[in-house]
Backbone as a printed PyTorch tensor [residue, N CA C, xyz], in Angstrom:
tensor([[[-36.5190,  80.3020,  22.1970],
         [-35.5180,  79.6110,  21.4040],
         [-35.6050,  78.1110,  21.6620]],

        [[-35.3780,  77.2440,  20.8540],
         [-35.4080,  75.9920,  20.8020],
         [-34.2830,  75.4890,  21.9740]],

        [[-34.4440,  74.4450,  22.7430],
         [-33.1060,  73.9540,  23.4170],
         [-31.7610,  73.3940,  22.2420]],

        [[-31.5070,  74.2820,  21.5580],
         [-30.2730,  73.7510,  21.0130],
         [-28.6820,  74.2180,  21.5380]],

        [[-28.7290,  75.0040,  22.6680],
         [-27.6180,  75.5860,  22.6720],
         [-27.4130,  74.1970,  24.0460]],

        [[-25.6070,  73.9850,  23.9060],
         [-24.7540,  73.1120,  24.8090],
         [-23.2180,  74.1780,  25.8500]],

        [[-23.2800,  73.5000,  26.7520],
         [-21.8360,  74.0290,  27.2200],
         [-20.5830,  73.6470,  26.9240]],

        [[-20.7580,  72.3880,  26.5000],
         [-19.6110,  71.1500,  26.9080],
         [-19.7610,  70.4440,  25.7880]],

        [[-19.0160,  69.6830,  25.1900],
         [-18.6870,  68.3330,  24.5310],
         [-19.6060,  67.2260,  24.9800]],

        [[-19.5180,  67.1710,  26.2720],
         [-19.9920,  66.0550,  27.2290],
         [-21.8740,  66.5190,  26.8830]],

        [[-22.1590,  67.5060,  27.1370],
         [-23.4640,  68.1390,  27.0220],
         [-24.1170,  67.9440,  25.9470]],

        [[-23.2630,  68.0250,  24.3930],
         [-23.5520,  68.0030,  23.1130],
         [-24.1450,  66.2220,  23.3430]],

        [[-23.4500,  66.1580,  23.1690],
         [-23.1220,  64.2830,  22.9230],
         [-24.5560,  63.8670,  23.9640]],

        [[-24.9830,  64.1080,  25.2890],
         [-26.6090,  63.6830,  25.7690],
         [-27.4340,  64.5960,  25.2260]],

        [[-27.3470,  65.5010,  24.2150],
         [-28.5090,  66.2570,  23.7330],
         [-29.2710,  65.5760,  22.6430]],

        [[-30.5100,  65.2210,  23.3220],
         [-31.4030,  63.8570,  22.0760],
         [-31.8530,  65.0850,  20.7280]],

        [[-31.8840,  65.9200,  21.1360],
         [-32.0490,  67.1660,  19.5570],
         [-31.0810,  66.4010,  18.4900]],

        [[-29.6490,  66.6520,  18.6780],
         [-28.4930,  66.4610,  18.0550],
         [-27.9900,  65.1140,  18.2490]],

        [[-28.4170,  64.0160,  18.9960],
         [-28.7990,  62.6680,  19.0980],
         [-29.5520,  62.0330,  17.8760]],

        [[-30.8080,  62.8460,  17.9700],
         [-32.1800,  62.5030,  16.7080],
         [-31.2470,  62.8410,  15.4970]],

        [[-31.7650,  64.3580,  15.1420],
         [-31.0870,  64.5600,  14.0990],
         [-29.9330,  64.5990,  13.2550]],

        [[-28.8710,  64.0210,  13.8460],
         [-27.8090,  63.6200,  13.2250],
         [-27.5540,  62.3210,  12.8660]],

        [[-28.7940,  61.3920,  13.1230],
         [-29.0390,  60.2890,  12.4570],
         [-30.3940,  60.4210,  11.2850]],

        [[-30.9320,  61.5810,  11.1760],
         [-31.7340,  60.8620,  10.2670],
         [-31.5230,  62.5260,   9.0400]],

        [[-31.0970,  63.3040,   9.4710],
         [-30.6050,  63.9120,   8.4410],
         [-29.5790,  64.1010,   7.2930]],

        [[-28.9800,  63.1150,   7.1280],
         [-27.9940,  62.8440,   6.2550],
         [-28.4680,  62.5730,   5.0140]],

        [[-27.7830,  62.8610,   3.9700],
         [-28.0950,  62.3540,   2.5190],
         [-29.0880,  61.2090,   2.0740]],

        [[-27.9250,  60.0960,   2.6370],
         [-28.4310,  59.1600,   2.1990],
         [-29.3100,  58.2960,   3.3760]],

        [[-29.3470,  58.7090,   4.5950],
         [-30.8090,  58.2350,   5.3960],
         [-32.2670,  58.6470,   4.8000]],

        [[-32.0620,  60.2460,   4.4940],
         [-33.4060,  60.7300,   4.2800],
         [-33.7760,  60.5770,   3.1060]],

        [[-32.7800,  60.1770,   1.6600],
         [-33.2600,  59.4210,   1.0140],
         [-33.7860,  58.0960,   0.9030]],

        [[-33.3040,  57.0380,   1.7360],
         [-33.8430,  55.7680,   1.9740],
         [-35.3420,  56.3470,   2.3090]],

        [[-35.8270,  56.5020,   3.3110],
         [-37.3940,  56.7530,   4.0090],
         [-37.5360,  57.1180,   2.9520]],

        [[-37.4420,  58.1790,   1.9950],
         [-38.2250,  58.8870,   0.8400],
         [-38.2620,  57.1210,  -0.1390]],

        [[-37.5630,  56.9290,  -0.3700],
         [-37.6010,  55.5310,  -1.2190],
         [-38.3650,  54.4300,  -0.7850]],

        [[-38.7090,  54.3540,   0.5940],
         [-39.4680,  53.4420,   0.7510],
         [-41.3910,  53.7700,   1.1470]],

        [[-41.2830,  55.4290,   0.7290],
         [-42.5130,  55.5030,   1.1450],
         [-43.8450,  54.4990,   0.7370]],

        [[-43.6660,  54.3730,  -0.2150],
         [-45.0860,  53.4010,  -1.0770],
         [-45.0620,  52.0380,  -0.5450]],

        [[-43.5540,  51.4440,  -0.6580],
         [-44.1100,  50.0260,  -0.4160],
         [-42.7420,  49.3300,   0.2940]],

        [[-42.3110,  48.1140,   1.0190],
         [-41.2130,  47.6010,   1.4110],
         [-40.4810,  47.3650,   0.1160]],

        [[-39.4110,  47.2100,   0.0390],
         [-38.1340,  46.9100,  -0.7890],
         [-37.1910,  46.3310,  -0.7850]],

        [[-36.9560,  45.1010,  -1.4820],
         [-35.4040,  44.3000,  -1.1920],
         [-34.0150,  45.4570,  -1.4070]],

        [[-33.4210,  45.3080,  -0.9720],
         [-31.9030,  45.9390,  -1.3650],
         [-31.7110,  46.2010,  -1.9130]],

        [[-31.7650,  45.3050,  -3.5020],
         [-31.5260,  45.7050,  -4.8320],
         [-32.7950,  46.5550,  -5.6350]],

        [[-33.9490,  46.4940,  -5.4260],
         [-34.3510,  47.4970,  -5.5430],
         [-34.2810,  48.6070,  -5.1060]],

        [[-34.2390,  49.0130,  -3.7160],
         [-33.8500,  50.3520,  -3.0420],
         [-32.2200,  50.8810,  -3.4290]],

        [[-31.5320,  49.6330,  -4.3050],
         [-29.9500,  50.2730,  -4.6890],
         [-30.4060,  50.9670,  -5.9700]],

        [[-31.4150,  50.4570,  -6.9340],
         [-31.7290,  50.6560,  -7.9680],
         [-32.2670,  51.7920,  -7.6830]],

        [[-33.2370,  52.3020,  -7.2280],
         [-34.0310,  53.0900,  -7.0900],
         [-33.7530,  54.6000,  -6.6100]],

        [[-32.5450,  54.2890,  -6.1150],
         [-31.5510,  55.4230,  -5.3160],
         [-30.4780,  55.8810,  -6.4190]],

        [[-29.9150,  54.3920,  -7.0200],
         [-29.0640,  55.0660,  -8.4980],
         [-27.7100,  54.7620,  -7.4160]],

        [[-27.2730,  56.2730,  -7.1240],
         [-25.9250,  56.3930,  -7.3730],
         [-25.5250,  56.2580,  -5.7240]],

        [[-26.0900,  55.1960,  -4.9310],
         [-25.1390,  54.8800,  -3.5060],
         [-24.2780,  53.7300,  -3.4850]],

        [[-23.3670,  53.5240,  -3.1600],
         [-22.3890,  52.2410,  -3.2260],
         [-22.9020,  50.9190,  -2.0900]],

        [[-22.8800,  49.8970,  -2.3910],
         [-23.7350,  48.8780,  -1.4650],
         [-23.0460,  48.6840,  -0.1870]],

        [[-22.0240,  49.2740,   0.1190],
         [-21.6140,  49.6300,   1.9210],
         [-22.3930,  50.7310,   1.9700]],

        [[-22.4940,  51.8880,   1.4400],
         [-23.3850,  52.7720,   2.2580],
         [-24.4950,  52.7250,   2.4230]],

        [[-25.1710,  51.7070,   1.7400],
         [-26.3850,  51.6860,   1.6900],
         [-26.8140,  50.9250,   2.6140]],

        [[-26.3350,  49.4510,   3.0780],
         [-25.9480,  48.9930,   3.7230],
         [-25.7440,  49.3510,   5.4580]],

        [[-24.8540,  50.1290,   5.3600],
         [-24.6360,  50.9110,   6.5860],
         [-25.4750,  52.1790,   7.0970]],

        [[-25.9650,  52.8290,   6.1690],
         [-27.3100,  53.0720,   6.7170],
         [-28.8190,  52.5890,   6.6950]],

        [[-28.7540,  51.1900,   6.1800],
         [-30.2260,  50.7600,   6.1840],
         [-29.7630,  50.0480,   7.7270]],

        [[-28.9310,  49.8320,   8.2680],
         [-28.6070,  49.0730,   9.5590],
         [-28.8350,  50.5730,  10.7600]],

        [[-28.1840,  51.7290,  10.6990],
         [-28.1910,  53.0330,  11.5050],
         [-30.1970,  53.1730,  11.0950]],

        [[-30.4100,  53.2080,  10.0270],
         [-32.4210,  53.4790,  10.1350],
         [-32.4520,  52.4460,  11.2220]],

        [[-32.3180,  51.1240,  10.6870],
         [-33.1330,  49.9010,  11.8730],
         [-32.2500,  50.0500,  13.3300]],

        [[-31.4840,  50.3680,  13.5310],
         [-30.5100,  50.3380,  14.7540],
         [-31.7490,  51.2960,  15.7850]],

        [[-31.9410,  52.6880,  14.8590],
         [-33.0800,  53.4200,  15.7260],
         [-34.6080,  53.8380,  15.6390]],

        [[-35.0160,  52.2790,  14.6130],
         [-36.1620,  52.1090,  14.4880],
         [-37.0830,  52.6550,  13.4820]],

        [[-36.5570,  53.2950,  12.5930],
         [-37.3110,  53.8410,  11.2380],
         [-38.0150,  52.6990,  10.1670]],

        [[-37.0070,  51.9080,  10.5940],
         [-37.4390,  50.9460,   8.9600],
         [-37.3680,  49.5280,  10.0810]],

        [[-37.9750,  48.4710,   9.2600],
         [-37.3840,  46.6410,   9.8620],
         [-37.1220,  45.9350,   8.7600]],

        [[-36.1340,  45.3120,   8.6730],
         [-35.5650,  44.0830,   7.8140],
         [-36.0780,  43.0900,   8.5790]],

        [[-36.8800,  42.6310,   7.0300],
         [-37.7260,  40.7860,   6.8930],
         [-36.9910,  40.0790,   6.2180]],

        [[-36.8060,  39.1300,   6.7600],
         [-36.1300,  37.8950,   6.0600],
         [-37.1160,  37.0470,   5.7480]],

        [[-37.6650,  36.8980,   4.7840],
         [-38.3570,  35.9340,   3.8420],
         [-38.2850,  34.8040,   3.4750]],

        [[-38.3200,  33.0970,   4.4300],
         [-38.1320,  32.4550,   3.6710],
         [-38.0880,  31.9590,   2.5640]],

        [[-37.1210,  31.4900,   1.7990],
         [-37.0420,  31.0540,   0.2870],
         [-37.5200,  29.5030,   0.2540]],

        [[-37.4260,  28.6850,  -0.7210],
         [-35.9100,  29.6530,  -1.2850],
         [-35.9580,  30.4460,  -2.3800]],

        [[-35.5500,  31.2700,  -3.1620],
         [-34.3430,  31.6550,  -2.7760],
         [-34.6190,  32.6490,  -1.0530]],

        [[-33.7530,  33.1880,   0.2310],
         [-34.2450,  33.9790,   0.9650],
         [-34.1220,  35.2400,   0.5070]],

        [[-35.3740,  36.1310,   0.3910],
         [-35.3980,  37.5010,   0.7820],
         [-35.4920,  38.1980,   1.6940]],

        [[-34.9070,  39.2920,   1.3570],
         [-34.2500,  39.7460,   2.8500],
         [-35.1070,  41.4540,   2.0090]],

        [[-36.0580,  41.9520,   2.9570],
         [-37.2710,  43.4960,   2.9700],
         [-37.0170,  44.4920,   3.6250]],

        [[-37.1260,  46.0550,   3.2870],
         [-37.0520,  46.9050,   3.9480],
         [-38.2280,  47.5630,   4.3940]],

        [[-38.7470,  47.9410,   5.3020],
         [-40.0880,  48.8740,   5.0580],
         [-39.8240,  49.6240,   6.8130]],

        [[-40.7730,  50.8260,   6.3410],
         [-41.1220,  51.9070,   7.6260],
         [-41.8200,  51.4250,   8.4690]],

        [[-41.4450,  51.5990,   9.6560],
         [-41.9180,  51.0690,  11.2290],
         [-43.1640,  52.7170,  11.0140]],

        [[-44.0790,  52.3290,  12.1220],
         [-44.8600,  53.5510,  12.2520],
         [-43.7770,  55.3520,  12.6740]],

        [[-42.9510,  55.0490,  13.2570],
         [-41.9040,  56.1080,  13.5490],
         [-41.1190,  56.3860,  11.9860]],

        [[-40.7770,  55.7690,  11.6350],
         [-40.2250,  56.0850,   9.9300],
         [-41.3910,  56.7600,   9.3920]],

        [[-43.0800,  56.2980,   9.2210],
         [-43.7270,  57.1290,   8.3520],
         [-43.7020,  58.4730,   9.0460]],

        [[-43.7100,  58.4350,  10.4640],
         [-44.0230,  60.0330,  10.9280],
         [-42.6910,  60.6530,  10.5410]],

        [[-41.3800,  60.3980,  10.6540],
         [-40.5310,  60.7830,   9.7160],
         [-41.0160,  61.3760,   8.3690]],

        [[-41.4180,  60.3690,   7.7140],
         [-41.5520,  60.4810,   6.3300],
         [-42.2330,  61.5650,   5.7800]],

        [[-43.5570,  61.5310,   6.8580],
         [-44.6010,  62.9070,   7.0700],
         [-43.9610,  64.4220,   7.4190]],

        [[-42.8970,  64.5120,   7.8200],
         [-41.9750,  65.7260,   8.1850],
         [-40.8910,  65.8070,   6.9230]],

        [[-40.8180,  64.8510,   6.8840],
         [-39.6330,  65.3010,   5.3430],
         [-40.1380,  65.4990,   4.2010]],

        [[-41.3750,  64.7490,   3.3010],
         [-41.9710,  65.3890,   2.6950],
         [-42.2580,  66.7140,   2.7740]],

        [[-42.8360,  67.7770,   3.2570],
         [-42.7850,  69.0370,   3.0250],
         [-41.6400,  69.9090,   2.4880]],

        [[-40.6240,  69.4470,   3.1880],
         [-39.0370,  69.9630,   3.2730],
         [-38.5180,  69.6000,   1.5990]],

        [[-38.9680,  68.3110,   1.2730],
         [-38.5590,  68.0540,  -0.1210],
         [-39.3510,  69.1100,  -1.4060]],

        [[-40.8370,  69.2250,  -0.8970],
         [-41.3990,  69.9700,  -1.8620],
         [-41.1540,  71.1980,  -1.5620]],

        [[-40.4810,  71.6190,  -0.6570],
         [-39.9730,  73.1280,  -0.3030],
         [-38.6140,  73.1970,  -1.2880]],

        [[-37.6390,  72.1030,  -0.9240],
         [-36.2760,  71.8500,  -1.5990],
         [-36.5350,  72.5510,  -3.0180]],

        [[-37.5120,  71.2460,  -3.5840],
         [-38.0350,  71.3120,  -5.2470],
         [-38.4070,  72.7530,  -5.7560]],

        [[-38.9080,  73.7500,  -5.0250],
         [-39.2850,  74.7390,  -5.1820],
         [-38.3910,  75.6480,  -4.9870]],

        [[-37.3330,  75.6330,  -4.4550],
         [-36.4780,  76.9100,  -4.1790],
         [-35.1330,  76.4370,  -5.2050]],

        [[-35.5050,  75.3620,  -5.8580],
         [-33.7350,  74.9880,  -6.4090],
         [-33.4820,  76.1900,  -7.5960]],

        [[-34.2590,  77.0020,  -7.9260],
         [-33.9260,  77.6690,  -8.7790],
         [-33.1940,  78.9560,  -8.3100]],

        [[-33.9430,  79.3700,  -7.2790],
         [-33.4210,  79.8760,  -6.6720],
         [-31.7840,  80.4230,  -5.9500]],

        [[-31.8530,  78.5710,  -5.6360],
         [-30.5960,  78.2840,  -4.6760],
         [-29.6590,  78.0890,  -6.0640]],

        [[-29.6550,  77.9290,  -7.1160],
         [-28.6170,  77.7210,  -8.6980],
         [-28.6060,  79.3770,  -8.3960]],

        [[-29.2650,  80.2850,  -8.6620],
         [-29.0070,  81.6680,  -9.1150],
         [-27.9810,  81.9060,  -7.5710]],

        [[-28.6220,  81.8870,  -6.6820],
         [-27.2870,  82.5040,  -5.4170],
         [-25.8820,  82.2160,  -5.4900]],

        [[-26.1510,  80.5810,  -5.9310],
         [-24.7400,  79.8570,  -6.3060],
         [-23.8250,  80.6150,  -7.5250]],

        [[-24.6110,  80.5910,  -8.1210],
         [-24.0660,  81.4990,  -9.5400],
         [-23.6830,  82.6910,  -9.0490]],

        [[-24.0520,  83.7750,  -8.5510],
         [-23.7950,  85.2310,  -8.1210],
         [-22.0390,  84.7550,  -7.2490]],

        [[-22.9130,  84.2100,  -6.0720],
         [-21.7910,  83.6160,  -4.8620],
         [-20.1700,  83.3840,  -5.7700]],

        [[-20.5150,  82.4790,  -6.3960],
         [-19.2870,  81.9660,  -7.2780],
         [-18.9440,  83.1960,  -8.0460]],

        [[-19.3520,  83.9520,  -9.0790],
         [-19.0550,  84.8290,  -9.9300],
         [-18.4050,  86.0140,  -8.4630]],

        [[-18.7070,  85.7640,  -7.6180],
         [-18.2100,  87.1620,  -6.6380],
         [-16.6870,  86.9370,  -5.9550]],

        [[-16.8850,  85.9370,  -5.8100],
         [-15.6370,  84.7570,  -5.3050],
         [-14.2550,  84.6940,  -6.5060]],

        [[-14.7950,  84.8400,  -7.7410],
         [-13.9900,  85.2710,  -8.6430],
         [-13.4180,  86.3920,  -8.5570]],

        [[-14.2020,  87.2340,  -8.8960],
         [-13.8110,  88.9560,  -9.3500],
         [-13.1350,  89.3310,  -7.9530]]])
């Protein structure tokens, strides 16, 4: 079995398993890395490109990626200044593990609509 099991609160909280992954599995983290795979990105493109995140969250997690090293913000002298996002070598090996998971995602969504559908219709009756 994997080391995921804890005793304590105190135990949870130094476990780097649940340390790691509760920073880079979230919505909108593991979409950023997916968005920046090809090339670095100002802000407003990666807001564009993402669509529907509000510019605090986006924001607040492009700071939680760089806080633990996935991505680095360049500031570009101007003028005007630009300010860049792009993957540190630890973000692409990220990137290399979540890709699969996405083309797994893509492949089972039909799937996961029909369970939903049953689930719900059972939840009714």
């Amino acid at each position: 079995m994997l080391p995921i099991n804890v005793e304590s609160k105190a135990e949870a909280s130094n476990c780097c398993i649940r340390s790691v992954l509760s920073n880079v599995t979230g919505k909108w983290r593991m979409i950023i890395i997916l968005a920046l795979e090809d090339e670095p990105k100002r802000f407003g493109d990666l807001k564009r490109t993402i669509g529907d995140v509000t510019q605090s969250v986006l924001t607040e997690n492009l700071r939680g990626l760089q806080r633990d090293g996935y991505l680095t913000r360049n500031v570009h002298p101007g003028p005007p200044v630009a300010v860049s996002y792009e993957l540190t070598p630890l973000g692409r090996s990220l990137l290399a593990m979540l890709k699969p998971l996405v083309y797994w995602s893509h492949d089972q969504m039909d799937y996961v609509r029909q369970c939903r559908m049953e689930y719900d219709r059972d939840q009714v009756a």
